[in-house]
Amino acid sequence: MPEPLGKEVEIHCFVDANHAGDKVTRHSQTGILIFCNRAPILFLSKRQNLVETLTFGSEFTAMKQAIELIKSLRYKLRMFGIPIEGPANIYCDNEAVYKNVAIPSSVLSKKMHSISYHFCREAVAANIVRIAKEDTATNLANLFTEVLGRIKRNELIDRFMY
């Protein structure tokens, strides 16, 4: 691995899921927006493969996808010799997901959610990511999960576009 040179880079990620947003199949939509410092470098808007019965499940699936993307981004940056400042900050708007990932003593009954939980908890424990609660109205990932009105869409876009 090359020796890190230059200024450190901060990674920030906004993640959201629109539970059962597809009116025909009821699949959820994942939205992820990743920044290096203040520059948006990666976004994802993807329909989830499985139909989730709860908002919690679709949000947890989106969180797992975001952590996978962050892990690969951190690896790429390290291979380019770019130093990374601390863990990546992930902002999600679902309080249940935030608390389950931040508090290590929670127990989940569904196997799929339990696997996602352990994957996310492992990343938090390894200091790869840090999870924070973001208000739904200010979560930038909403741009990729919902159809927004012009005013709301422009408010969110103005927060990171110049």
PDB file of C-alpha atoms in Angstrom:
ATOM      1  CA  MET A   1       0.000   0.000   0.000  1.00  0.00           C
ATOM      2  CA  PRO A   2       1.469   3.412  -0.929  1.00  0.00           C
ATOM      3  CA  GLU A   3       2.410   5.879   1.788  1.00  0.00           C
ATOM      4  CA  PRO A   4      -0.375   8.479   2.233  1.00  0.00           C
ATOM      5  CA  LEU A   5       0.672  11.934   1.004  1.00  0.00           C
ATOM      6  CA  GLY A   6      -1.101  15.285   0.853  1.00  0.00           C
ATOM      7  CA  LYS A   7      -4.073  16.606   2.772  1.00  0.00           C
ATOM      8  CA  GLU A   8      -6.513  14.235   4.404  1.00  0.00           C
ATOM      9  CA  VAL A   9      -9.901  13.634   2.797  1.00  0.00           C
ATOM     10  CA  GLU A  10     -13.195  13.507   4.714  1.00  0.00           C
ATOM     11  CA  ILE A  11     -15.927  11.163   3.501  1.00  0.00           C
ATOM     12  CA  HIS A  12     -19.594  11.970   4.102  1.00  0.00           C
ATOM     13  CA  CYS A  13     -22.550   9.880   2.969  1.00  0.00           C
ATOM     14  CA  PHE A  14     -26.289  10.506   2.923  1.00  0.00           C
ATOM     15  CA  VAL A  15     -28.489   7.414   2.675  1.00  0.00           C
ATOM     16  CA  ASP A  16     -32.254   6.963   2.371  1.00  0.00           C
ATOM     17  CA  ALA A  17     -34.820   4.438   1.209  1.00  0.00           C
ATOM     18  CA  ASN A  18     -38.335   4.961  -0.111  1.00  0.00           C
ATOM     19  CA  HIS A  19     -40.269   2.026   1.318  1.00  0.00           C
ATOM     20  CA  ALA A  20     -42.491   0.318  -1.288  1.00  0.00           C
ATOM     21  CA  GLY A  21     -42.159   3.320  -3.587  1.00  0.00           C
ATOM     22  CA  ASP A  22     -42.819   1.338  -6.759  1.00  0.00           C
ATOM     23  CA  LYS A  23     -46.624   1.287  -7.061  1.00  0.00           C
ATOM     24  CA  VAL A  24     -46.667  -1.853  -9.242  1.00  0.00           C
ATOM     25  CA  THR A  25     -44.149  -4.203  -7.581  1.00  0.00           C
ATOM     26  CA  ARG A  26     -43.863  -2.472  -4.177  1.00  0.00           C
ATOM     27  CA  HIS A  27     -40.072  -2.654  -4.296  1.00  0.00           C
ATOM     28  CA  SER A  28     -38.225   0.001  -2.307  1.00  0.00           C
ATOM     29  CA  GLN A  29     -35.847   2.565  -3.806  1.00  0.00           C
ATOM     30  CA  THR A  30     -32.358   3.164  -2.361  1.00  0.00           C
ATOM     31  CA  GLY A  31     -30.710   6.581  -2.575  1.00  0.00           C
ATOM     32  CA  ILE A  32     -27.055   7.180  -1.648  1.00  0.00           C
ATOM     33  CA  LEU A  33     -24.949  10.325  -2.078  1.00  0.00           C
ATOM     34  CA  ILE A  34     -21.232  10.251  -1.146  1.00  0.00           C
ATOM     35  CA  PHE A  35     -18.975  13.289  -0.766  1.00  0.00           C
ATOM     36  CA  CYS A  36     -15.196  13.578  -0.540  1.00  0.00           C
ATOM     37  CA  ASN A  37     -14.666  16.772   1.419  1.00  0.00           C
ATOM     38  CA  ARG A  38     -17.455  18.945  -0.037  1.00  0.00           C
ATOM     39  CA  ALA A  39     -17.490  17.475  -3.549  1.00  0.00           C
ATOM     40  CA  PRO A  40     -20.182  14.945  -4.510  1.00  0.00           C
ATOM     41  CA  ILE A  41     -18.330  12.046  -6.097  1.00  0.00           C
ATOM     42  CA  LEU A  42     -20.782   9.158  -6.154  1.00  0.00           C
ATOM     43  CA  PHE A  43     -24.532   8.773  -6.182  1.00  0.00           C
ATOM     44  CA  LEU A  44     -26.764   5.733  -6.417  1.00  0.00           C
ATOM     45  CA  SER A  45     -30.460   5.467  -7.076  1.00  0.00           C
ATOM     46  CA  LYS A  46     -31.434   1.822  -7.324  1.00  0.00           C
ATOM     47  CA  ARG A  47     -34.500  -0.330  -6.877  1.00  0.00           C
ATOM     48  CA  GLN A  48     -34.001  -2.935  -4.149  1.00  0.00           C
ATOM     49  CA  ASN A  49     -34.156  -6.589  -5.204  1.00  0.00           C
ATOM     50  CA  LEU A  50     -36.468  -7.790  -2.427  1.00  0.00           C
ATOM     51  CA  VAL A  51     -39.849  -6.534  -1.301  1.00  0.00           C
ATOM     52  CA  GLU A  52     -39.574  -5.422   2.323  1.00  0.00           C
ATOM     53  CA  THR A  53     -42.534  -5.555   4.674  1.00  0.00           C
ATOM     54  CA  LEU A  54     -41.204  -2.784   6.927  1.00  0.00           C
ATOM     55  CA  THR A  55     -39.542   0.579   6.376  1.00  0.00           C
ATOM     56  CA  PHE A  56     -36.843  -0.596   8.784  1.00  0.00           C
ATOM     57  CA  GLY A  57     -35.827  -3.410   6.424  1.00  0.00           C
ATOM     58  CA  SER A  58     -35.537  -1.212   3.351  1.00  0.00           C
ATOM     59  CA  GLU A  59     -33.577   1.452   5.278  1.00  0.00           C
ATOM     60  CA  PHE A  60     -31.237  -1.216   6.674  1.00  0.00           C
ATOM     61  CA  THR A  61     -30.647  -2.612   3.182  1.00  0.00           C
ATOM     62  CA  ALA A  62     -29.795   0.894   1.965  1.00  0.00           C
ATOM     63  CA  MET A  63     -27.401   1.385   4.908  1.00  0.00           C
ATOM     64  CA  LYS A  64     -25.621  -1.875   4.088  1.00  0.00           C
ATOM     65  CA  GLN A  65     -25.219  -0.824   0.434  1.00  0.00           C
ATOM     66  CA  ALA A  66     -23.829   2.557   1.531  1.00  0.00           C
ATOM     67  CA  ILE A  67     -21.249   0.922   3.798  1.00  0.00           C
ATOM     68  CA  GLU A  68     -20.188  -1.419   0.980  1.00  0.00           C
ATOM     69  CA  LEU A  69     -19.653   1.602  -1.305  1.00  0.00           C
ATOM     70  CA  ILE A  70     -17.728   3.469   1.396  1.00  0.00           C
ATOM     71  CA  LYS A  71     -15.464   0.494   2.059  1.00  0.00           C
ATOM     72  CA  SER A  72     -14.582   0.234  -1.628  1.00  0.00           C
ATOM     73  CA  LEU A  73     -14.057   4.023  -1.897  1.00  0.00           C
ATOM     74  CA  ARG A  74     -11.763   4.043   1.144  1.00  0.00           C
ATOM     75  CA  TYR A  75      -9.737   1.197  -0.399  1.00  0.00           C
ATOM     76  CA  LYS A  76      -9.413   3.039  -3.737  1.00  0.00           C
ATOM     77  CA  LEU A  77      -8.308   6.250  -2.037  1.00  0.00           C
ATOM     78  CA  ARG A  78      -5.719   4.369   0.047  1.00  0.00           C
ATOM     79  CA  MET A  79      -4.373   2.653  -3.074  1.00  0.00           C
ATOM     80  CA  PHE A  80      -3.966   6.080  -4.714  1.00  0.00           C
ATOM     81  CA  GLY A  81      -1.979   7.192  -1.645  1.00  0.00           C
ATOM     82  CA  ILE A  82      -4.640   9.623  -0.433  1.00  0.00           C
ATOM     83  CA  PRO A  83      -4.896   9.899   3.375  1.00  0.00           C
ATOM     84  CA  ILE A  84      -8.389   9.562   4.889  1.00  0.00           C
ATOM     85  CA  GLU A  85      -9.425  11.597   7.910  1.00  0.00           C
ATOM     86  CA  GLY A  86     -11.131   9.351  10.450  1.00  0.00           C
ATOM     87  CA  PRO A  87     -14.237   7.270   9.799  1.00  0.00           C
ATOM     88  CA  ALA A  88     -16.748   8.147   7.097  1.00  0.00           C
ATOM     89  CA  ASN A  89     -19.845   9.946   8.367  1.00  0.00           C
ATOM     90  CA  ILE A  90     -23.137   8.365   7.312  1.00  0.00           C
ATOM     91  CA  TYR A  91     -26.334  10.361   7.745  1.00  0.00           C
ATOM     92  CA  CYS A  92     -29.646   8.462   7.712  1.00  0.00           C
ATOM     93  CA  ASP A  93     -33.153   9.657   8.511  1.00  0.00           C
ATOM     94  CA  ASN A  94     -34.514   6.473  10.102  1.00  0.00           C
ATOM     95  CA  GLU A  95     -34.103   6.587  13.872  1.00  0.00           C
ATOM     96  CA  ALA A  96     -34.608   2.837  14.349  1.00  0.00           C
ATOM     97  CA  VAL A  97     -31.761   2.021  11.946  1.00  0.00           C
ATOM     98  CA  TYR A  98     -29.552   4.684  13.528  1.00  0.00           C
ATOM     99  CA  LYS A  99     -30.128   3.318  17.031  1.00  0.00           C
ATOM    100  CA  ASN A 100     -29.710  -0.342  16.009  1.00  0.00           C
ATOM    101  CA  VAL A 101     -26.383   0.344  14.331  1.00  0.00           C
ATOM    102  CA  ALA A 102     -25.119   2.740  17.016  1.00  0.00           C
ATOM    103  CA  ILE A 103     -26.147   0.583  20.007  1.00  0.00           C
ATOM    104  CA  PRO A 104     -24.381  -2.800  19.992  1.00  0.00           C
ATOM    105  CA  SER A 105     -26.835  -4.649  22.265  1.00  0.00           C
ATOM    106  CA  SER A 106     -29.872  -4.751  19.956  1.00  0.00           C
ATOM    107  CA  VAL A 107     -31.319  -8.071  18.775  1.00  0.00           C
ATOM    108  CA  LEU A 108     -33.066  -8.701  15.442  1.00  0.00           C
ATOM    109  CA  SER A 109     -35.279 -11.668  14.592  1.00  0.00           C
ATOM    110  CA  LYS A 110     -35.107 -11.792  10.759  1.00  0.00           C
ATOM    111  CA  LYS A 111     -31.969 -13.486   9.438  1.00  0.00           C
ATOM    112  CA  MET A 112     -31.479 -11.021   6.580  1.00  0.00           C
ATOM    113  CA  HIS A 113     -31.774  -8.011   8.898  1.00  0.00           C
ATOM    114  CA  SER A 114     -29.493  -9.692  11.406  1.00  0.00           C
ATOM    115  CA  ILE A 115     -26.797 -10.176   8.752  1.00  0.00           C
ATOM    116  CA  SER A 116     -27.102  -6.546   7.631  1.00  0.00           C
ATOM    117  CA  TYR A 117     -26.978  -5.452  11.266  1.00  0.00           C
ATOM    118  CA  HIS A 118     -23.761  -7.364  11.954  1.00  0.00           C
ATOM    119  CA  PHE A 119     -22.185  -6.073   8.735  1.00  0.00           C
ATOM    120  CA  CYS A 120     -23.003  -2.474   9.701  1.00  0.00           C
ATOM    121  CA  ARG A 121     -22.002  -2.931  13.356  1.00  0.00           C
ATOM    122  CA  GLU A 122     -18.685  -4.432  12.282  1.00  0.00           C
ATOM    123  CA  ALA A 123     -17.946  -1.331  10.171  1.00  0.00           C
ATOM    124  CA  VAL A 124     -18.809   0.953  13.120  1.00  0.00           C
ATOM    125  CA  ALA A 125     -16.689  -1.108  15.540  1.00  0.00           C
ATOM    126  CA  ALA A 126     -13.748  -1.092  13.096  1.00  0.00           C
ATOM    127  CA  ASN A 127     -13.997   2.734  12.958  1.00  0.00           C
ATOM    128  CA  ILE A 128     -14.681   2.660   9.210  1.00  0.00           C
ATOM    129  CA  VAL A 129     -17.977   4.543   9.521  1.00  0.00           C
ATOM    130  CA  ARG A 130     -19.806   6.665  12.052  1.00  0.00           C
ATOM    131  CA  ILE A 131     -23.620   6.815  11.889  1.00  0.00           C
ATOM    132  CA  ALA A 132     -25.605   9.973  12.619  1.00  0.00           C
ATOM    133  CA  LYS A 133     -29.296  10.874  12.458  1.00  0.00           C
ATOM    134  CA  GLU A 134     -30.287  13.356   9.755  1.00  0.00           C
ATOM    135  CA  ASP A 135     -33.705  14.965   9.562  1.00  0.00           C
ATOM    136  CA  THR A 136     -35.818  13.712   6.648  1.00  0.00           C
ATOM    137  CA  ALA A 137     -36.376  17.260   5.380  1.00  0.00           C
ATOM    138  CA  THR A 138     -32.624  17.889   5.023  1.00  0.00           C
ATOM    139  CA  ASN A 139     -31.441  14.431   3.924  1.00  0.00           C
ATOM    140  CA  LEU A 140     -29.793  14.919   0.521  1.00  0.00           C
ATOM    141  CA  ALA A 141     -30.422  11.287  -0.451  1.00  0.00           C
ATOM    142  CA  ASN A 142     -34.127  12.139  -0.759  1.00  0.00           C
ATOM    143  CA  LEU A 143     -33.229  13.489  -4.201  1.00  0.00           C
ATOM    144  CA  PHE A 144     -32.686   9.891  -5.343  1.00  0.00           C
ATOM    145  CA  THR A 145     -35.621   8.147  -3.674  1.00  0.00           C
ATOM    146  CA  GLU A 146     -38.670  10.366  -4.068  1.00  0.00           C
ATOM    147  CA  VAL A 147     -40.298  12.627  -6.597  1.00  0.00           C
ATOM    148  CA  LEU A 148     -39.947  16.061  -5.017  1.00  0.00           C
ATOM    149  CA  GLY A 149     -41.614  19.332  -5.830  1.00  0.00           C
ATOM    150  CA  ARG A 150     -39.567  22.052  -7.501  1.00  0.00           C
ATOM    151  CA  ILE A 151     -39.074  24.131  -4.344  1.00  0.00           C
ATOM    152  CA  LYS A 152     -38.047  21.200  -2.129  1.00  0.00           C
ATOM    153  CA  ARG A 153     -35.787  19.739  -4.834  1.00  0.00           C
ATOM    154  CA  ASN A 154     -34.047  23.093  -5.384  1.00  0.00           C
ATOM    155  CA  GLU A 155     -33.557  23.542  -1.616  1.00  0.00           C
ATOM    156  CA  LEU A 156     -31.742  20.206  -1.379  1.00  0.00           C
ATOM    157  CA  ILE A 157     -29.701  20.762  -4.547  1.00  0.00           C
ATOM    158  CA  ASP A 158     -28.637  24.233  -3.371  1.00  0.00           C
ATOM    159  CA  ARG A 159     -27.126  22.688  -0.253  1.00  0.00           C
ATOM    160  CA  PHE A 160     -24.283  21.120  -2.242  1.00  0.00           C
ATOM    161  CA  MET A 161     -24.286  22.551  -5.780  1.00  0.00           C
ATOM    162  CA  TYR A 162     -22.748  25.964  -6.426  1.00  0.00           C
TER     163      TYR A 162
END
